[in-house]
Short mmCIF file of C-alpha atoms in Angstrom, two decimals:
data_model
loop_
_atom_site.label_atom_id
_atom_site.label_comp_id
_atom_site.label_asym_id
_atom_site.label_seq_id
_atom_site.Cartn_x
_atom_site.Cartn_y
_atom_site.Cartn_z
CA MET A 23 -83.82 42.21 -64.11
CA THR A 24 -83.26 44.87 -66.71
CA THR A 25 -86.16 47.11 -67.67
CA GLN A 26 -84.63 47.90 -71.06
CA PRO A 27 -86.45 46.42 -74.08
CA LEU A 28 -84.87 43.32 -75.58
CA PRO A 29 -83.70 44.12 -79.15
CA LEU A 30 -85.00 41.32 -81.35
CA LEU A 31 -83.87 41.18 -84.95
CA HIS A 32 -86.89 41.72 -87.20
CA ALA A 33 -88.16 38.39 -88.51
CA ARG A 34 -87.67 39.51 -92.11
CA GLU A 35 -83.94 39.82 -91.42
CA LEU A 36 -83.31 36.52 -89.63
CA PRO A 37 -80.55 34.29 -91.06
CA THR A 38 -81.94 31.75 -93.53
CA THR A 39 -78.90 29.66 -94.47
CA GLY A 40 -76.38 27.60 -92.60
CA GLU A 41 -73.60 29.89 -93.78
CA GLU A 42 -75.33 32.97 -92.35
CA LEU A 43 -75.95 31.17 -89.05
CA ARG A 44 -72.34 29.97 -88.79
CA THR A 45 -71.07 33.50 -89.45
CA ALA A 46 -73.35 34.85 -86.71
CA ALA A 47 -72.18 32.14 -84.30
CA SER A 48 -68.55 32.94 -85.08
CA THR A 49 -69.14 36.62 -84.27
CA VAL A 50 -70.80 35.84 -80.93
CA ASN A 51 -68.23 33.19 -79.97
CA ALA A 52 -65.45 35.71 -80.53
CA LEU A 53 -67.30 38.24 -78.39
CA ILE A 54 -67.61 35.89 -75.40
CA ALA A 55 -64.45 33.84 -75.85
CA GLU A 56 -62.88 34.86 -72.52
CA LEU A 57 -66.02 34.56 -70.41
CA PRO A 58 -66.68 31.52 -68.18
CA ALA A 59 -69.64 29.17 -68.51
CA THR A 60 -71.15 29.19 -65.04
CA PRO A 61 -74.50 29.48 -63.26
CA SER A 62 -73.04 32.22 -61.03
CA ALA A 63 -75.35 35.27 -61.11
CA PRO A 64 -72.48 37.81 -61.34
CA ASP A 65 -70.97 35.94 -64.30
CA LEU A 66 -74.37 35.72 -66.01
CA ILE A 67 -74.88 39.46 -65.53
CA ARG A 68 -71.43 40.13 -66.99
CA LEU A 69 -72.22 37.87 -69.95
CA ARG A 70 -75.47 39.72 -70.50
CA GLN A 71 -73.67 43.05 -70.50
CA VAL A 72 -71.20 41.83 -73.12
CA LEU A 73 -73.96 40.44 -75.35
CA ALA A 74 -76.25 43.46 -75.19
CA PRO A 75 -75.62 45.64 -78.26
CA ASP A 76 -74.26 49.11 -77.49
CA HIS A 77 -76.70 50.47 -80.03
CA TYR A 78 -78.99 49.14 -82.71
CA GLU A 79 -81.02 50.56 -85.53
CA PRO A 80 -84.76 50.25 -84.96
CA ALA A 81 -86.55 48.26 -87.64
CA GLY A 82 -89.25 50.47 -89.10
CA PRO A 83 -92.79 49.32 -89.90
CA GLN A 84 -92.76 46.48 -92.40
CA GLU A 85 -96.40 45.42 -92.46
CA ALA A 86 -99.78 46.87 -93.33
CA ALA A 87 -100.76 49.55 -90.81
CA SER A 88 -103.36 47.51 -88.90
CA LEU A 89 -101.10 44.45 -88.61
CA GLU A 90 -98.08 46.55 -87.64
CA GLU A 91 -100.12 48.29 -84.95
CA ALA A 92 -101.18 44.96 -83.45
CA PHE A 93 -97.64 43.53 -83.59
CA SER A 94 -96.14 46.68 -82.07
CA GLU A 95 -98.60 46.74 -79.19
CA HIS A 96 -97.74 43.12 -78.39
CA ASP A 97 -93.99 43.81 -78.61
CA ALA A 98 -94.26 46.84 -76.32
CA PHE A 99 -96.26 44.97 -73.70
CA PHE A 100 -93.63 42.24 -73.39
CA GLY A 101 -90.63 44.57 -73.59
CA VAL A 102 -89.41 43.86 -77.12
CA ALA A 103 -87.80 46.34 -79.54
CA ARG A 104 -87.50 45.29 -83.18
CA ALA A 105 -84.01 45.84 -84.54
CA HIS A 106 -82.39 46.11 -87.95
CA GLY A 107 -78.85 44.76 -88.27
CA SER A 108 -76.58 41.76 -88.72
CA ALA A 109 -77.58 38.16 -88.03
CA ASP A 110 -75.60 37.96 -84.78
CA LEU A 111 -78.32 40.13 -83.17
CA PHE A 112 -80.57 37.06 -83.37
CA LEU A 113 -78.13 34.95 -81.34
CA ARG A 114 -77.42 37.75 -78.89
CA ALA A 115 -81.13 38.15 -78.11
CA LEU A 116 -81.55 34.39 -77.75
CA LEU A 117 -78.72 34.19 -75.22
CA ILE A 118 -79.87 37.31 -73.35
CA ALA A 119 -83.38 35.86 -72.98
CA GLU A 120 -81.88 32.61 -71.68
CA ILE A 121 -79.70 34.54 -69.21
CA ASP A 122 -82.74 36.49 -67.97
CA THR A 123 -84.52 33.17 -67.47
CA ALA A 124 -81.59 31.73 -65.51
CA LEU A 125 -81.53 34.85 -63.32
CA ASP A 126 -85.28 34.53 -62.82
CA LEU A 127 -84.75 30.94 -61.70
CA ALA A 128 -82.15 32.15 -59.21
CA ARG A 129 -84.82 34.34 -57.59
CA THR A 130 -87.96 32.21 -57.85
CA ALA A 131 -88.52 28.52 -58.41
CA THR A 132 -90.31 26.65 -61.17
CA SER A 133 -92.24 23.41 -61.32
CA LEU A 134 -90.07 22.31 -64.27
CA SER A 135 -87.65 19.48 -63.53
CA PRO A 136 -83.89 20.15 -63.30
CA ALA A 137 -83.42 18.55 -66.73
CA GLU A 138 -86.16 20.76 -68.19
CA CYS A 139 -84.60 23.86 -66.60
CA SER A 140 -81.28 22.96 -68.20
CA ALA A 141 -82.90 22.51 -71.60
CA LEU A 142 -84.78 25.79 -71.18
CA VAL A 143 -81.57 27.86 -71.25
CA SER A 144 -79.25 25.77 -73.45
CA GLY A 145 -80.59 26.39 -76.97
CA GLY A 146 -78.24 29.30 -77.64
CA SER A 147 -75.26 27.19 -76.66
CA ALA A 148 -76.33 24.56 -79.17
CA LEU A 149 -76.45 27.09 -82.02
CA LEU A 150 -73.03 28.39 -81.00
CA GLY A 151 -71.66 24.88 -81.56
CA ARG A 152 -70.56 24.41 -77.97
CA ARG A 153 -69.83 20.80 -77.02
CA ARG A 154 -72.27 19.84 -74.28
CA ALA A 155 -71.15 17.54 -71.49
CA ARG A 156 -73.60 15.07 -70.01
CA ASP A 157 -73.94 17.20 -66.87
CA GLY A 158 -74.63 20.32 -68.93
CA SER A 159 -71.29 21.90 -68.05
CA GLY A 160 -70.60 22.74 -71.69
CA ASP A 161 -73.59 25.09 -71.88
CA LEU A 162 -72.83 28.78 -71.81
CA VAL A 163 -75.93 29.48 -69.71
CA ARG A 164 -76.90 27.11 -66.93
CA PRO A 165 -79.69 27.29 -64.35
CA PRO A 166 -78.79 27.79 -60.68
CA GLU A 167 -78.71 24.76 -58.42
CA VAL A 168 -80.66 26.40 -55.58
CA ARG A 169 -84.09 27.86 -56.11
CA THR A 170 -86.57 29.29 -53.63
CA ALA A 171 -90.36 29.45 -53.97
CA LEU A 172 -92.65 30.03 -56.94
CA PRO A 173 -93.63 33.65 -57.66
CA ALA A 174 -95.87 34.67 -54.79
CA ASP A 175 -96.63 38.34 -55.49
CA GLU A 176 -97.79 40.43 -58.41
CA HIS A 177 -94.36 41.88 -59.20
CA THR A 178 -92.56 38.54 -59.54
CA ALA A 179 -95.49 37.07 -61.48
CA GLN A 180 -95.36 39.99 -63.94
CA GLN A 181 -91.58 39.54 -64.28
CA ARG A 182 -91.99 35.86 -65.10
CA TRP A 183 -94.88 36.44 -67.50
CA ARG A 184 -92.93 39.02 -69.49
CA SER A 185 -89.43 37.50 -69.41
CA GLY A 186 -90.87 34.05 -70.10
CA HIS A 187 -92.65 35.35 -73.18
CA ARG A 188 -89.48 37.03 -74.42
CA LEU A 189 -87.80 33.62 -74.19
CA VAL A 190 -90.69 32.11 -76.17
CA PHE A 191 -90.26 34.75 -78.88
CA THR A 192 -86.53 34.08 -79.27
CA HIS A 193 -87.16 30.35 -79.48
CA LEU A 194 -89.88 30.87 -82.08
CA GLN A 195 -87.32 32.84 -84.06
CA ALA A 196 -84.88 29.93 -83.67
CA ILE A 197 -87.48 27.55 -85.11
CA THR A 198 -87.89 29.86 -88.12
CA VAL A 199 -84.11 30.12 -88.56
CA THR A 200 -83.40 26.38 -88.35
CA CYS A 201 -86.31 25.60 -90.69
CA GLY A 202 -84.82 28.04 -93.20
CA CYS A 203 -81.38 26.50 -92.83
CA ALA A 204 -82.88 23.05 -93.37
CA VAL A 205 -84.60 24.17 -96.56
CA HIS A 206 -81.37 25.66 -97.94
CA ALA A 207 -79.15 22.70 -97.02
CA ARG A 208 -78.16 20.71 -100.11
CA THR A 209 -78.09 17.18 -98.70
CA ALA A 210 -80.55 15.02 -96.80
CA ALA A 211 -78.06 14.74 -93.95
CA GLY A 212 -77.74 18.52 -93.74
CA GLN A 213 -81.48 19.06 -93.83
CA SER A 214 -82.05 16.44 -91.14
CA ALA A 215 -79.37 17.98 -88.91
CA TYR A 216 -81.06 21.39 -89.01
CA LEU A 217 -84.45 19.78 -88.43
CA GLU A 218 -82.99 18.19 -85.29
CA ASP A 219 -82.24 21.75 -84.14
CA THR A 220 -85.82 22.68 -84.99
CA VAL A 221 -87.06 19.82 -82.80
CA LEU A 222 -84.87 21.16 -79.98
CA PHE A 223 -86.37 24.64 -80.19
CA CYS A 224 -89.95 23.38 -80.51
CA THR A 225 -89.28 21.53 -77.25
CA THR A 226 -87.68 24.50 -75.49
CA ALA A 227 -90.36 26.93 -76.70
CA ALA A 228 -92.98 24.62 -75.17
CA LEU A 229 -91.02 24.59 -71.90
CA ALA A 230 -90.73 28.38 -72.04
CA MET A 231 -94.52 28.70 -72.35
CA ARG A 232 -95.01 26.50 -69.32
CA HIS A 233 -92.35 28.44 -67.42
CA ALA A 234 -93.87 31.83 -68.30
CA ALA A 235 -97.15 30.69 -66.73
CA ASP A 236 -95.58 29.07 -63.66
CA PHE A 237 -97.37 31.00 -60.93
CA SER A 238 -100.77 30.72 -59.31
CA PRO A 239 -103.99 31.26 -61.27
CA GLU A 240 -104.99 33.73 -58.54
CA LEU A 241 -102.05 35.98 -59.46
CA TYR A 242 -103.07 35.77 -63.12
CA VAL A 243 -106.61 36.85 -62.34
CA ARG A 244 -105.51 39.61 -59.94
CA SER A 245 -102.59 41.07 -61.88
CA ILE A 246 -101.72 39.61 -65.28
CA ARG A 247 -105.11 39.53 -67.00
CA PRO A 248 -106.10 43.09 -65.95
CA SER A 249 -102.77 44.39 -67.33
CA MET A 250 -103.77 43.03 -70.75
CA THR A 251 -107.02 45.00 -70.91
CA PRO A 252 -107.84 48.68 -71.55
CA PRO A 253 -106.54 51.22 -70.73
CA HIS A 254 -103.17 49.41 -70.61
CA VAL A 255 -103.61 47.89 -74.09
CA GLY A 256 -106.32 47.88 -76.73
CA ALA A 257 -109.37 45.67 -76.31
CA GLY A 258 -108.94 42.09 -77.51
CA PHE A 259 -105.22 41.75 -76.69
CA SER A 260 -104.23 38.33 -78.06
CA GLY A 261 -101.47 35.88 -78.80
CA LEU A 262 -102.50 36.31 -82.43
CA GLN A 263 -100.54 39.58 -82.20
CA THR A 264 -97.29 37.63 -81.70
CA ARG A 265 -95.09 38.82 -84.55
CA ASP A 266 -92.64 35.91 -84.38
CA HIS A 267 -95.39 33.30 -84.53
CA HIS A 268 -96.87 35.06 -87.57
CA TYR A 269 -93.58 34.67 -89.43
CA LEU A 270 -93.07 31.15 -88.11
CA VAL A 271 -96.39 30.07 -89.64
CA GLN A 272 -95.25 31.52 -92.96
CA SER A 273 -91.96 29.58 -92.79
CA LEU A 274 -93.84 26.34 -92.07
CA ASP A 275 -96.41 26.86 -94.81
CA SER A 276 -94.51 25.06 -97.57
CA LEU A 277 -91.82 23.33 -95.54
CA GLY A 278 -92.78 19.80 -96.55
CA THR A 279 -92.59 20.60 -100.25
CA ARG A 280 -89.20 22.32 -100.00
CA LEU A 281 -87.32 19.51 -98.26
CA LEU A 282 -85.92 16.45 -99.98
CA PRO A 283 -88.42 13.56 -100.11
CA ASP A 284 -86.16 11.27 -98.07
CA VAL A 285 -86.15 13.87 -95.28
CA VAL A 286 -89.91 14.43 -95.27
CA GLU A 287 -90.52 10.68 -95.13
CA GLY A 288 -87.87 10.13 -92.46
CA THR A 289 -87.93 9.88 -88.68
CA THR A 290 -86.56 13.38 -88.07
CA TYR A 291 -89.50 15.02 -89.83
CA ARG A 292 -91.88 12.89 -87.75
CA LYS A 293 -90.08 14.03 -84.59
CA PHE A 294 -90.46 17.60 -85.79
CA GLU A 295 -94.23 17.20 -86.29
CA GLU A 296 -94.54 15.65 -82.83
CA ALA A 297 -92.48 18.42 -81.22
CA LEU A 298 -94.54 21.10 -82.96
CA GLY A 299 -97.64 19.38 -81.62
CA ARG A 300 -96.21 19.60 -78.10
CA LEU A 301 -95.50 23.29 -78.63
CA TYR A 302 -99.12 24.02 -79.48
CA ALA A 303 -100.24 21.75 -76.63
CA ALA A 304 -98.20 23.93 -74.25
CA HIS A 305 -100.20 26.95 -75.39
CA VAL A 306 -103.43 25.09 -74.66
CA HIS A 307 -101.97 24.16 -71.25
CA VAL A 308 -101.43 27.83 -70.41
CA CYS A 309 -105.01 28.66 -71.49
CA ARG A 310 -106.40 25.88 -69.33
CA ARG A 311 -104.22 26.78 -66.34
CA PHE A 312 -105.67 30.27 -66.26
CA GLY A 313 -109.34 29.41 -66.64
CA GLY A 314 -109.56 28.85 -70.38
CA ASP A 315 -111.61 25.69 -69.92
CA THR A 316 -114.51 27.73 -68.65
CA ASN A 317 -113.89 31.30 -69.85
CA ALA A 318 -113.55 33.10 -73.16
CA SER A 319 -110.25 34.64 -74.23
CA LEU A 320 -109.71 38.40 -74.08
CA ARG A 321 -110.11 38.54 -77.84
CA MET A 322 -113.39 36.63 -77.71
CA GLU A 323 -114.67 38.87 -74.92
CA ALA A 324 -113.79 42.03 -76.85
CA SER A 325 -115.62 40.80 -79.95
CA LYS A 326 -118.62 39.84 -77.76
CA GLU A 327 -118.50 36.38 -79.32
CA ASP A 328 -121.18 34.11 -77.88
CA SER A 329 -120.43 30.81 -79.59
CA GLY A 330 -120.22 28.71 -76.43
CA THR A 331 -116.56 28.03 -77.23
CA THR A 332 -114.02 28.53 -74.44
CA GLY A 333 -110.58 30.09 -74.81
CA ALA A 334 -108.84 26.73 -74.44
CA GLU A 335 -111.09 25.11 -77.03
CA ARG A 336 -110.40 27.93 -79.48
CA ALA A 337 -106.66 27.46 -78.88
CA ARG A 338 -107.05 23.73 -79.61
CA GLN A 339 -108.92 24.55 -82.82
CA TYR A 340 -106.17 26.90 -84.02
CA ALA A 341 -103.51 24.33 -83.17
CA GLY A 342 -105.35 21.60 -85.07
CA LEU A 343 -105.67 23.76 -88.17
CA ARG A 344 -101.98 24.62 -88.21
CA LEU A 345 -100.81 21.06 -87.61
CA ARG A 346 -103.14 19.65 -90.26
CA LYS A 347 -101.87 22.24 -92.72
CA LEU A 348 -98.30 21.20 -92.02
CA GLY A 349 -99.06 17.52 -92.51
CA GLY A 350 -100.95 18.30 -95.70
CA ARG A 351 -97.87 19.91 -97.22
CA ARG A 352 -95.97 16.66 -97.65
CA PRO A 353 -95.17 15.83 -101.26
CA ALA A 354 -97.43 13.24 -102.85
CA ALA A 355 -95.98 9.72 -102.79
#
């Protein structure tokens, strides 16, 4: 797996309209037109090389100093570089993160089902407009058919933790993008179609969270958690430093009031709310898997909080607040 940072387009520069997204997809499709769609590792590596930008312009600080410092620390830990450039950088990063996940699956297994593994790496193909066959053969990136054992040592666990989170970040960006495209679509059918894409990426982001944490709790305690404490990072390292989630919350803040009433009251919006709920539930799952039912989070430990609340319970509280806020944004009947 590459040790180079993954260039992620800064969230302020993500495409926000269907036209911008289609233009980006056209650029990427032209770039990879002659490449095969296959789970073969050599072909995936070649595809990754073609997608990786030869150069990119770093996106400078765009937030208040304290917030930018927290975001930047989080980005650096997970191997992310924020880029300034055209919208196709968003799709390139999405596909690269999916390729890295497929290559990870070729080395070490996952407890996800074959269908879940396929969904995990097919979101980029969907945004490129590729026609998907029932067996998944239309996807540009596909998981390998043969997998070995779950990560069993600190190195492979660290690889999965970091590459899995990079996949989460790209899928969070995709949720933000498809929500923006839905808002700017002019018809109920167009808005619903983009919301269907949002449902897809809420689902895959939840799978990516589960995949990122798919190794033993003992490895987390021995290797992962210590790497997220001083002197490696500042005290109180937290998912609240996730830049892409910060912008996602902003995009969701007034979503219900910006969509057509027929869409907000329709089945697709309900599916979206349910899928977003599953996404936050996946975060709680990760907290619980690694001792969050009995222990405080790193952030709570650093603040010396003694409220009797566990890390998993705090994650559930945050999730409830965000989901209630979303539901409360529906237009009045």
